mmCIF file of C-alpha atoms and ligand atoms in Angstrom:
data_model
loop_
_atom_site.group_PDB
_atom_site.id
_atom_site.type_symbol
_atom_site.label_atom_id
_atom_site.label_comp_id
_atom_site.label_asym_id
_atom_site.label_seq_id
_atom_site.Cartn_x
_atom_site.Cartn_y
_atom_site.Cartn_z
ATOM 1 C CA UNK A 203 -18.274 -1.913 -9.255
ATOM 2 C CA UNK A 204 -15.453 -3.621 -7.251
ATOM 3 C CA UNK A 205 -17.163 -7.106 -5.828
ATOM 4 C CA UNK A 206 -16.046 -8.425 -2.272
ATOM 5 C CA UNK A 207 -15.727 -11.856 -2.557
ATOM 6 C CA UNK A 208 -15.415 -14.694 0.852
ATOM 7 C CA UNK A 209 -12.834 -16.606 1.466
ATOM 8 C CA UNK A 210 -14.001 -19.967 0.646
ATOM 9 C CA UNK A 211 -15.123 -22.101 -2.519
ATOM 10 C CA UNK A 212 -17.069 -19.926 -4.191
ATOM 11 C CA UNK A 213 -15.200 -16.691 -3.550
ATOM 12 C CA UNK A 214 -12.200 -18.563 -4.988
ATOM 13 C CA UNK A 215 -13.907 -20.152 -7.939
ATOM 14 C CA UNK A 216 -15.440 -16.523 -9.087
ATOM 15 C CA UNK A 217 -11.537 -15.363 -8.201
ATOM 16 C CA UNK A 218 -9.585 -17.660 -10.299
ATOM 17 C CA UNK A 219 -12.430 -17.762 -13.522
ATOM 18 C CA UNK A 220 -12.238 -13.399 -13.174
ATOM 19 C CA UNK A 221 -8.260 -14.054 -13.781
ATOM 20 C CA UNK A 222 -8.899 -16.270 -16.154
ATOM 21 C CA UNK A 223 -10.917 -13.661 -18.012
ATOM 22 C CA UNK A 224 -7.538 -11.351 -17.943
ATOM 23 C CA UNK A 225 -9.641 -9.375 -15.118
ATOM 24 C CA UNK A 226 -8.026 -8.387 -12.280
ATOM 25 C CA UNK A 227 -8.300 -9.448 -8.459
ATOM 26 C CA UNK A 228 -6.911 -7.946 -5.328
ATOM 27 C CA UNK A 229 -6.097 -11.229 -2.987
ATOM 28 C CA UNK A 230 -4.243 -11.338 0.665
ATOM 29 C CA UNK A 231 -0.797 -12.785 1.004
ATOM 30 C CA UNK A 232 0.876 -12.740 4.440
ATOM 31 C CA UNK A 233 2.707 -9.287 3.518
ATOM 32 C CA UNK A 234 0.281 -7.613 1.857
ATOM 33 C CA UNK A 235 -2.940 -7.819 -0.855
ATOM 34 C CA UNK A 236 -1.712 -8.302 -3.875
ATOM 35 C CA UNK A 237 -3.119 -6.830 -7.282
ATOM 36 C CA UNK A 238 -3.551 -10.203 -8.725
ATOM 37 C CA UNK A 239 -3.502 -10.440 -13.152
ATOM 38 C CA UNK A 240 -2.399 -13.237 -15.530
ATOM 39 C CA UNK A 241 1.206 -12.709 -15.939
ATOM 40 C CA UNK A 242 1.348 -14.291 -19.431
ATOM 41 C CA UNK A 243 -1.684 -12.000 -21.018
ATOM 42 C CA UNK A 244 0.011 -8.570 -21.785
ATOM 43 C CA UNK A 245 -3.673 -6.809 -22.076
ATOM 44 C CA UNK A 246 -4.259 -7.784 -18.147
ATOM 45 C CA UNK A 247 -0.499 -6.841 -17.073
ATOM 46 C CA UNK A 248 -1.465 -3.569 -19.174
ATOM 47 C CA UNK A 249 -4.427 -3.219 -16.452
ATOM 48 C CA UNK A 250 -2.519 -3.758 -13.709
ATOM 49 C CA UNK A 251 -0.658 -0.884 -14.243
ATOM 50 C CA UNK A 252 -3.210 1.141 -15.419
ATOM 51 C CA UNK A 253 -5.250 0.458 -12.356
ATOM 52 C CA UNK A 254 -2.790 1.814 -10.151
ATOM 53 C CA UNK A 255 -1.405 4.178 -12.326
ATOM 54 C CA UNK A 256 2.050 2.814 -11.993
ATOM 55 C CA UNK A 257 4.967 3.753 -14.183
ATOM 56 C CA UNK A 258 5.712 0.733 -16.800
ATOM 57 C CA UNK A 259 9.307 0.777 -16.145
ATOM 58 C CA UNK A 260 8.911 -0.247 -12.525
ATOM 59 C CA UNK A 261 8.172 -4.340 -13.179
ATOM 60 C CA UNK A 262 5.700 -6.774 -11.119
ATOM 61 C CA UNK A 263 6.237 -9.702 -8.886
ATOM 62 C CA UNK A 264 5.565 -12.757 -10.241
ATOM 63 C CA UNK A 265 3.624 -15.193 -8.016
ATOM 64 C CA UNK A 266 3.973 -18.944 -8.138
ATOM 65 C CA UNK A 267 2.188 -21.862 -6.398
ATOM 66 C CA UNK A 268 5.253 -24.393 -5.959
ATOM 67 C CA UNK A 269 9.228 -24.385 -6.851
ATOM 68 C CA UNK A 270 9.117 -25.688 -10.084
ATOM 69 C CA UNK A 271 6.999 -23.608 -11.282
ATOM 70 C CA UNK A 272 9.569 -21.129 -10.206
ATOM 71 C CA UNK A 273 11.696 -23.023 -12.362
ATOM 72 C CA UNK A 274 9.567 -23.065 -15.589
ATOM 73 C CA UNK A 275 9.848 -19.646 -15.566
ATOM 74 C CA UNK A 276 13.432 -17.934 -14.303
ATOM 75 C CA UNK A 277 17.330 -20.440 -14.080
ATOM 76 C CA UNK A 278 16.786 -21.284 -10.599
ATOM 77 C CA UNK A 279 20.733 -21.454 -9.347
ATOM 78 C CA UNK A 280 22.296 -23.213 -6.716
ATOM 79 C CA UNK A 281 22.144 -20.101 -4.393
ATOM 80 C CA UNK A 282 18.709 -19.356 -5.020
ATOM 81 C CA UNK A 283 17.716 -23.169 -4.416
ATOM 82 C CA UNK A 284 19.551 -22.970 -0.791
ATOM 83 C CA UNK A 285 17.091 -19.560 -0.258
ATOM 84 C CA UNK A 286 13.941 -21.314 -1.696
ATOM 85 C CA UNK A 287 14.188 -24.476 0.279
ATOM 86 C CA UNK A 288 14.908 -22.263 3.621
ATOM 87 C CA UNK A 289 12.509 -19.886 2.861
ATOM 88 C CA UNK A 290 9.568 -20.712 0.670
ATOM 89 C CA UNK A 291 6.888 -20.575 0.790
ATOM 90 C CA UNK A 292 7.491 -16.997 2.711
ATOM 91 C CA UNK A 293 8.165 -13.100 2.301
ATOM 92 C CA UNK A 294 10.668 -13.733 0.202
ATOM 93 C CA UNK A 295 11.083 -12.419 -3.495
ATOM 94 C CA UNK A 296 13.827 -13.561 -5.781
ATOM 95 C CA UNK A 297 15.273 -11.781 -8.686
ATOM 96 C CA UNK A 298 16.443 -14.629 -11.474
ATOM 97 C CA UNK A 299 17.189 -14.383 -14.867
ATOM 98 C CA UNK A 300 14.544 -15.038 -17.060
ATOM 99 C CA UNK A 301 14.043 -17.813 -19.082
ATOM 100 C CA UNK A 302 13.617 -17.237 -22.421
ATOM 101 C CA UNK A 303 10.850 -19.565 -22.945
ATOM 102 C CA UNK A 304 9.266 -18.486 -19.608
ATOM 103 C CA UNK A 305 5.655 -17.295 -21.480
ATOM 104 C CA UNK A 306 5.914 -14.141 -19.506
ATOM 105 C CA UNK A 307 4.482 -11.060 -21.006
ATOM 106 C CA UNK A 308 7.426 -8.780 -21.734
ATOM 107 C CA UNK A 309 5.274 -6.101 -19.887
ATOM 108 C CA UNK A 310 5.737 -7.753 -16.184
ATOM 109 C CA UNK A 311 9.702 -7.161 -16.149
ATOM 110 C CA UNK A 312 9.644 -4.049 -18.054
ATOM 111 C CA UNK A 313 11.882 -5.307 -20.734
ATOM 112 C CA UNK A 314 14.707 -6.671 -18.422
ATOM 113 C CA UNK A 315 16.289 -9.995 -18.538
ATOM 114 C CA UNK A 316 15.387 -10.956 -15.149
ATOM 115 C CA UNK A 317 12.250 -11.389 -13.515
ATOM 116 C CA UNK A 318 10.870 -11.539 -9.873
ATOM 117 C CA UNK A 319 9.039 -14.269 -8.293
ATOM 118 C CA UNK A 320 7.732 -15.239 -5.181
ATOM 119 C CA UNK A 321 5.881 -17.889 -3.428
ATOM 120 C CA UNK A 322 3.567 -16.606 -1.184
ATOM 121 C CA UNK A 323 2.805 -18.567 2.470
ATOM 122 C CA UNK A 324 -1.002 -17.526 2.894
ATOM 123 C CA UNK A 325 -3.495 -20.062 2.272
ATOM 124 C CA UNK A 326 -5.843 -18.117 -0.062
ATOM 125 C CA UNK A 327 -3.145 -16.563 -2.118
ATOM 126 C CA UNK A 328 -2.108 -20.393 -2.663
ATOM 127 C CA UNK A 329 -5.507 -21.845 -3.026
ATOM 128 C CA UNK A 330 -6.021 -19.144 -5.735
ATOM 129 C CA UNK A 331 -2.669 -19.654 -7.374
ATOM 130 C CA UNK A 332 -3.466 -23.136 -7.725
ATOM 131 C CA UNK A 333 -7.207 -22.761 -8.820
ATOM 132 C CA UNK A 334 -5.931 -20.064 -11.912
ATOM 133 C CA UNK A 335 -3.367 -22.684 -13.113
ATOM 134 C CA UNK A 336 -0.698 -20.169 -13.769
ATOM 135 C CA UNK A 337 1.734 -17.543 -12.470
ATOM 136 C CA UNK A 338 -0.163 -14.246 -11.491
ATOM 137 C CA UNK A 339 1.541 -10.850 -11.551
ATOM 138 C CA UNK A 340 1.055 -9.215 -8.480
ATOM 139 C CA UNK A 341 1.917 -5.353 -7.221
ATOM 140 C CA UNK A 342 0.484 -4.290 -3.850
ATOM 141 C CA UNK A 343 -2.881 -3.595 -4.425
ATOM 142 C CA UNK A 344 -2.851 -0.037 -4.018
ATOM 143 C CA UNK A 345 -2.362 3.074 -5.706
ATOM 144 C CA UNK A 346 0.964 3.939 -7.084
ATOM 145 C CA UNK A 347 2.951 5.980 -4.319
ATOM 146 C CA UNK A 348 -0.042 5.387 -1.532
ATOM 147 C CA UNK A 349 0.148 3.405 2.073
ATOM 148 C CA UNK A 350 0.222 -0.344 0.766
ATOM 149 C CA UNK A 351 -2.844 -2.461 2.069
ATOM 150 C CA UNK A 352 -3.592 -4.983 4.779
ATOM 151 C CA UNK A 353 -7.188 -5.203 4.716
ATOM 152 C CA UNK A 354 -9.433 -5.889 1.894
ATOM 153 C CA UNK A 355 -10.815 -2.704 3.156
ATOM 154 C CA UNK A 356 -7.614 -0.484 2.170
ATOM 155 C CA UNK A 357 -7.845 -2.005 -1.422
ATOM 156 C CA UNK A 358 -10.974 -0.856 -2.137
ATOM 157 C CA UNK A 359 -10.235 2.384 -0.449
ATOM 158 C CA UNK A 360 -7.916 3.114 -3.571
ATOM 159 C CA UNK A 361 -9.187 0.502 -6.084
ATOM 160 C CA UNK A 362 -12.952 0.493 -6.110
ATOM 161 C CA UNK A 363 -14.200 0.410 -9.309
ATOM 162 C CA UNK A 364 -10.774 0.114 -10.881
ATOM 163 C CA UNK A 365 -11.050 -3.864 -10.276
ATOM 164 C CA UNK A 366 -12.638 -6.404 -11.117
ATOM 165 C CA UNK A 367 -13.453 -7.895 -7.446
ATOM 166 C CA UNK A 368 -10.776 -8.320 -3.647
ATOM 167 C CA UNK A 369 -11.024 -11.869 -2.180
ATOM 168 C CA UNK A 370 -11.726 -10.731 1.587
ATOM 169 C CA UNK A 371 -8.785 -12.861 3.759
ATOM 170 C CA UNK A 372 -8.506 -10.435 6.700
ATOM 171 C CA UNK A 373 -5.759 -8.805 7.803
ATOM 172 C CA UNK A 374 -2.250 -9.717 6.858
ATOM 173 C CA UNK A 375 -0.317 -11.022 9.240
ATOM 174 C CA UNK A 376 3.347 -9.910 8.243
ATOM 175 C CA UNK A 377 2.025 -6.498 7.330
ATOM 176 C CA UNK A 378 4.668 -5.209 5.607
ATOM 177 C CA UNK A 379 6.002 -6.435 1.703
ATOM 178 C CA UNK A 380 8.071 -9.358 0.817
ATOM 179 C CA UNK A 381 12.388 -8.816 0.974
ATOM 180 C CA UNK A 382 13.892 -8.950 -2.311
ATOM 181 C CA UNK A 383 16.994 -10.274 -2.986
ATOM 182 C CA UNK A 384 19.406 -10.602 -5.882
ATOM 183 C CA UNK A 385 21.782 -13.156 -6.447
ATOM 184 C CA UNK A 386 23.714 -12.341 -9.052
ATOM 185 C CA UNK A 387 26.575 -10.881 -9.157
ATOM 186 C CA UNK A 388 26.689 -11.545 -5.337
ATOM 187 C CA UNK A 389 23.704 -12.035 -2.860
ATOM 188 C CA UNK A 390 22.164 -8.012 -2.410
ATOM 189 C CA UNK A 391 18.886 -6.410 -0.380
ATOM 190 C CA UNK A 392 17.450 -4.656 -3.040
ATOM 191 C CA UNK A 393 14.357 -3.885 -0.692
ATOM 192 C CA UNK A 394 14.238 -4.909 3.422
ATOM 193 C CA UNK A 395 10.962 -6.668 3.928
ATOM 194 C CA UNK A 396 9.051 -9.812 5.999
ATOM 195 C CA UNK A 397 12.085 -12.065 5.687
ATOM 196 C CA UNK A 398 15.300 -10.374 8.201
ATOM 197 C CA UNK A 399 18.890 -9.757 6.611
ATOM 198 C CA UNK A 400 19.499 -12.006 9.959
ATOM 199 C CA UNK A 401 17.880 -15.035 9.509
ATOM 200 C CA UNK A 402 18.970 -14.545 5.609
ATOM 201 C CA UNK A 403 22.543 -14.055 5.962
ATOM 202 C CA UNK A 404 22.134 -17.363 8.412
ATOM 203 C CA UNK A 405 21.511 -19.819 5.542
ATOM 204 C CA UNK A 406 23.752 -17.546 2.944
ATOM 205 C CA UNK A 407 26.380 -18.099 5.370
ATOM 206 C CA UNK A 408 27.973 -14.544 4.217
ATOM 207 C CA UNK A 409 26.916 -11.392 4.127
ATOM 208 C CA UNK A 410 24.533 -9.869 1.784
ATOM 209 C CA UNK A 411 25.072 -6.585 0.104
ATOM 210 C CA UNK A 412 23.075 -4.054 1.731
ATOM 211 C CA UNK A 413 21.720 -0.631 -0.066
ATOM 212 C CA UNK A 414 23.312 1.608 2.862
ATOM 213 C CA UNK A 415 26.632 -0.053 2.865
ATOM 214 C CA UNK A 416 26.877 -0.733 -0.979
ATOM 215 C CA UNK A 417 27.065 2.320 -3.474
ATOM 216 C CA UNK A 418 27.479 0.127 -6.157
ATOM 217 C CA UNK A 419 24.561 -2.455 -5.988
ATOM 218 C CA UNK A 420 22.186 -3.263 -8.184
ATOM 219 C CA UNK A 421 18.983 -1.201 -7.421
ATOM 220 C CA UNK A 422 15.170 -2.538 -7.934
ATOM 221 C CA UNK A 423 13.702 0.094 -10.080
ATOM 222 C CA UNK A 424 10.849 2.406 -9.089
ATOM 223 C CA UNK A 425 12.201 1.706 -5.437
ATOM 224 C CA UNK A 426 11.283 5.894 -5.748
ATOM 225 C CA UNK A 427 12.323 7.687 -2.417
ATOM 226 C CA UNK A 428 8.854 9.021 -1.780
ATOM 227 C CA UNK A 429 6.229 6.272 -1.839
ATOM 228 C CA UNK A 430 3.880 4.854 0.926
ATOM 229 C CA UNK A 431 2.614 8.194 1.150
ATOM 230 C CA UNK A 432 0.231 9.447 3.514
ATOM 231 C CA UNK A 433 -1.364 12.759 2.941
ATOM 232 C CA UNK A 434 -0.125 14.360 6.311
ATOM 233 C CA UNK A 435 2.919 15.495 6.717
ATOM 234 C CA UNK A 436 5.327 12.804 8.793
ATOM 235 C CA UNK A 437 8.165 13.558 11.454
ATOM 236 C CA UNK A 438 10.278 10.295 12.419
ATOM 237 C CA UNK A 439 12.444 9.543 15.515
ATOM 238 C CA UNK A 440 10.334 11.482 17.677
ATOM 239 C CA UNK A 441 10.388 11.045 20.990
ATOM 240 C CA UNK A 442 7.341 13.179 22.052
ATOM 241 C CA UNK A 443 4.624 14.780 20.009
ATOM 242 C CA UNK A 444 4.503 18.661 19.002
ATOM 243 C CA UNK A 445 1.550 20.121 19.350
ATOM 244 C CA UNK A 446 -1.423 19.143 16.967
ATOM 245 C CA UNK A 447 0.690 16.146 16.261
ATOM 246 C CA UNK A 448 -1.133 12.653 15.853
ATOM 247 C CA UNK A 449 1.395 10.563 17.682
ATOM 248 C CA UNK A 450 2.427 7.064 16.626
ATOM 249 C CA UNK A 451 4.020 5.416 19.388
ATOM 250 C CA UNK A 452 6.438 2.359 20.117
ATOM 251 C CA UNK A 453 6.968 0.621 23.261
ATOM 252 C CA UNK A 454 5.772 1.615 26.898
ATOM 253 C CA UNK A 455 3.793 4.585 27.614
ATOM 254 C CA UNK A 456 3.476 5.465 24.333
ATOM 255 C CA UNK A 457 0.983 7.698 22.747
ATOM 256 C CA UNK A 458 -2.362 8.191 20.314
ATOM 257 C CA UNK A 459 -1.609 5.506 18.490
ATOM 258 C CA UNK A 460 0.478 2.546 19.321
ATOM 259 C CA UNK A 461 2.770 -0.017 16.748
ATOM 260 C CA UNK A 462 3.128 -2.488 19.892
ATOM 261 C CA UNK A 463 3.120 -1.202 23.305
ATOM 262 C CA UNK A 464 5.390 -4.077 24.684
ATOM 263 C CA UNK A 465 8.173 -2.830 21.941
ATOM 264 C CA UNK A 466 7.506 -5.942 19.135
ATOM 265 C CA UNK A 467 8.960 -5.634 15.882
ATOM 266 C CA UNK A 468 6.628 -8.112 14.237
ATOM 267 C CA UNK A 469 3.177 -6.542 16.079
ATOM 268 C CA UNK A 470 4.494 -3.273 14.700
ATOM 269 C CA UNK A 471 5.126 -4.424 11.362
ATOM 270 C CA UNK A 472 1.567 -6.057 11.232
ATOM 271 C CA UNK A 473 -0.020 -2.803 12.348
ATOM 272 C CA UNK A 474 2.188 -0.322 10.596
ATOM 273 C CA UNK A 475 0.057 0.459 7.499
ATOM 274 C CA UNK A 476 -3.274 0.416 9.095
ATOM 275 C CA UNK A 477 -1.736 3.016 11.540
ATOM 276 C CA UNK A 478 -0.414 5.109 9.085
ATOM 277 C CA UNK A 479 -3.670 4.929 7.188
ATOM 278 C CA UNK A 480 -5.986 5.553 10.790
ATOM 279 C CA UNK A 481 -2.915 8.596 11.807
ATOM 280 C CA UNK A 482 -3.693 10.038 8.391
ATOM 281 C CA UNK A 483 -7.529 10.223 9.024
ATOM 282 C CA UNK A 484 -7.094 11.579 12.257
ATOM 283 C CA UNK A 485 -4.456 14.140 11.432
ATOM 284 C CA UNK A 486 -6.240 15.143 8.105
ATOM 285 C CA UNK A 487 -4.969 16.728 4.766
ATOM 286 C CA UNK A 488 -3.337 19.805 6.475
ATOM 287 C CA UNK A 489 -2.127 17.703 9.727
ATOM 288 C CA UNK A 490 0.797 15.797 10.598
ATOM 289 C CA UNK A 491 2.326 12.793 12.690
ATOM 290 C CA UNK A 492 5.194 12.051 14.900
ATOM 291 C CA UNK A 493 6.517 8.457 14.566
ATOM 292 C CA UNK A 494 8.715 7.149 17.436
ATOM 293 C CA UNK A 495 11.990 5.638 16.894
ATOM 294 C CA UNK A 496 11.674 2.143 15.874
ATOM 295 C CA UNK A 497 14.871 0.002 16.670
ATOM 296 C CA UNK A 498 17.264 -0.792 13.494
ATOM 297 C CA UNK A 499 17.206 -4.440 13.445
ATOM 298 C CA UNK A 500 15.451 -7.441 12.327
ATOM 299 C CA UNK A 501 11.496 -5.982 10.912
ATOM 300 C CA UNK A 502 12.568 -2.650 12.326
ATOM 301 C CA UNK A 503 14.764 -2.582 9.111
ATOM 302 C CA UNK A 504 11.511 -2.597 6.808
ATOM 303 C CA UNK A 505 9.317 -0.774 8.968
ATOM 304 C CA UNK A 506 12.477 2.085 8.863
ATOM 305 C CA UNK A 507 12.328 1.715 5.618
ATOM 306 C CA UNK A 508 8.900 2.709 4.922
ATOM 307 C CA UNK A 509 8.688 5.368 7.518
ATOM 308 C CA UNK A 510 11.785 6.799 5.374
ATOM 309 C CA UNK A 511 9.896 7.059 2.505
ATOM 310 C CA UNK A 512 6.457 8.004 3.862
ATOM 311 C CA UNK A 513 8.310 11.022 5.427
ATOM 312 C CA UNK A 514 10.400 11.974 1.885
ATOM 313 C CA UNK A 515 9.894 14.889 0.224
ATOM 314 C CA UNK A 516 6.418 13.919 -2.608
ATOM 315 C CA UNK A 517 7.750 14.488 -6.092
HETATM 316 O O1 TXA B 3 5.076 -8.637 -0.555
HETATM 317 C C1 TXA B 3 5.155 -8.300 -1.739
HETATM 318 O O2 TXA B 3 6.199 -8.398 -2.375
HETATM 319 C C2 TXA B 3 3.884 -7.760 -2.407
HETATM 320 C C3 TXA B 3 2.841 -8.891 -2.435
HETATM 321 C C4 TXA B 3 1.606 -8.517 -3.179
HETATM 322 O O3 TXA B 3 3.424 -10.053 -2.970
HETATM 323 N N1 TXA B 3 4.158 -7.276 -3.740
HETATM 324 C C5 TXA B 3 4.845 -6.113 -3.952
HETATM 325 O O4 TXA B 3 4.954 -5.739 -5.273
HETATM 326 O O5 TXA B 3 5.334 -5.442 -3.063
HETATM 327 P P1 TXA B 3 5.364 -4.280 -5.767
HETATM 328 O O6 TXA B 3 5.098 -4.266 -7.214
HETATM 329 O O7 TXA B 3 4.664 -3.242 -4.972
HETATM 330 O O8 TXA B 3 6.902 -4.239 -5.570
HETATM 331 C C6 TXA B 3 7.718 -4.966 -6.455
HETATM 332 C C7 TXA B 3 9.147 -4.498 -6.393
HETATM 333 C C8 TXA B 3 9.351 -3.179 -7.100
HETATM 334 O O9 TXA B 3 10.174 -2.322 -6.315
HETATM 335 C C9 TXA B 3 10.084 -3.591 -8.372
HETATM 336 O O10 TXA B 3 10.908 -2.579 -8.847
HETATM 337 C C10 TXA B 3 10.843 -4.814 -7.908
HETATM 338 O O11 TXA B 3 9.948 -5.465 -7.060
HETATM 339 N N2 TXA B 3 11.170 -5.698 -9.035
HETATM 340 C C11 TXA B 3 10.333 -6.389 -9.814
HETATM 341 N N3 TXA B 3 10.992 -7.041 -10.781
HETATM 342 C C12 TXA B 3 12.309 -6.767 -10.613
HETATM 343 C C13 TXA B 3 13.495 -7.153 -11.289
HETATM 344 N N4 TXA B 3 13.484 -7.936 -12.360
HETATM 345 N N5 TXA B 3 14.668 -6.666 -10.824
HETATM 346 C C14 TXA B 3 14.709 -5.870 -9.733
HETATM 347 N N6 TXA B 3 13.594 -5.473 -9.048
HETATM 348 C C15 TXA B 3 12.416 -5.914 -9.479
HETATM 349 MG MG1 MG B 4 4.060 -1.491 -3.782
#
């Protein structure tokens, strides 16, 4: 039994003493719910990926509730500092090399000498943060190679009865997961997300290292090509529906199913996954959908992303 807690005092006390107990708990950030576990106990990082039955060479986000925690945990450098101060708290995830004496179970980097963290914006995945006292490991809250969640809803679509309880926090507002970056040996996108390349590359003052343009760059593992995968079949760039197609539109006059009629980036990136996950139902097992083009730039670089991936051949 999966509980469903509020999201006030008492949902966050029962929250943070679950964690505590090296359960786990499914909590909202702006991007997406997180599958929330004490990052230093190896037996609840051991859950987490048993509960989504994730590989263990694909390692976990580490979340933090302020900077220096950051700090007691990866060598925050002077690039990364610039990054954090423009961007934190935010959907932004930084890979840093681990302290030795960070207190990090080996399991949540998967044996490599860096680890990722991010501070999250919402105010529940904060307030919960804060009220467990430490850093929590954190993968979306779903199941490994399934549509990520954005309602409390979606997590216990996959997770019921895997977990020990989802603080309830509504819908996220981002929608789509946190950008990570590397900064070493030069600044690289090892995975387009909430934060833009744009407004990045504005406080980098140079250009990052992006996966398309860059053969050679440093690759987040278990960024597998199929993932985010709906049971229906997917067809991208369409510009009108086939027959028996559920259509996801974008823009004016578009169809079944709509990302953002006006043609917003950030409204589509909010509503992506729930689409996917109401175009699945509608399409069923057998069926398929038609996604409309989605503009290259800013979000429309993450939300390509995932439709990419949704739509790649399931291994
Ligand atoms: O928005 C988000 O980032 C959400 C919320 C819950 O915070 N979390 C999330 O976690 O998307 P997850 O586990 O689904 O994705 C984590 C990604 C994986 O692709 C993993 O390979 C990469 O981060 N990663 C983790 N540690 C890494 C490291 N040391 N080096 C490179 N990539 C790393
Ligand atoms: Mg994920």
């Amino acid at each position: 039994m999966t509980d469903r807690l509020s999201p006030d005092e008492s949902g966050l006390d029962r929250a943070a003493a679950l964690l505590r107990s090296g359960a786990l708990v499914a909590f909202p950030t702006e991007t997406v719910y997180g599958l929330g576990g004490d990052a230093r106990n190896s037996e609840a990082v051991a859950a987490i990926y048993a509960a989504k039955g994730r590989p263990s060479f694909n390692p976990l986000i580490v979340h933090v509730a302020d900077l220096d925690a950051a700090r007691r945990l990866a060598l925050v450098g002077p690039g990364a500092e610039r990054l954090a101060q423009a961007f934190w708290p935010g959907p932004l995830t930084l890979v840093l090399p681990l302290r030795p004496d960070a207190g990090l179970s080996p399991l949540v980097t998967a044996g490599l000498p860096t680890v990722a963290i991010r501070l999250p914006a919402h105010t529940l995945a904060r307030q919960l943060i804060a009220a467990f006292g430490g850093p929590l490991a954190a993968p979306s809250a779903n199941l490994s190679g399934k549509v990520s969640p954005t309602r409390a809803d979606h997590v216990l679509a996959g997770l019921s009865g895997r977990i020990a309880a989802v603080l309830d926090g509504g819908p996220c507002p981002v929608g789509v997961e946190s950008t990570i970056l590397a900064l070493s040996p030069r600044p690289s996108l090892l995975r387009a997300g909430g934060l833009t390349v744009e407004d990045i590359e504005v406080v980098l003052g140079t250009a990052l290292a992006l996966p398309d343009s860059d053969p050679d760059r440093p690759t987040a593992p278990g960024q597998l090509a199929s993932h985010y995968a709906p049971a229906a079949r997917l067809r991208l760039n369409a510009v009108a529906p086939e027959p028996g197609e559920v259509f996801l539109g974008f823009g004016p006059g578009s169809g079944d199913l709509s990302l953002s009629p006006s043609g917003d980036l950030a409204e589509a990136a909010a509503a992506l996954f729930h689409l996917l996950r109401e175009a699945d139902r509608i399409a069923g097992p057998t069926g398929a959908i038609a996604v409309a083009p989605i503009p290259d730039r800013g979000l429309g670089r993450a939300i390509n992303d995932r439709l990419a991936r949704a739509a790649a051949p399931r291994v």
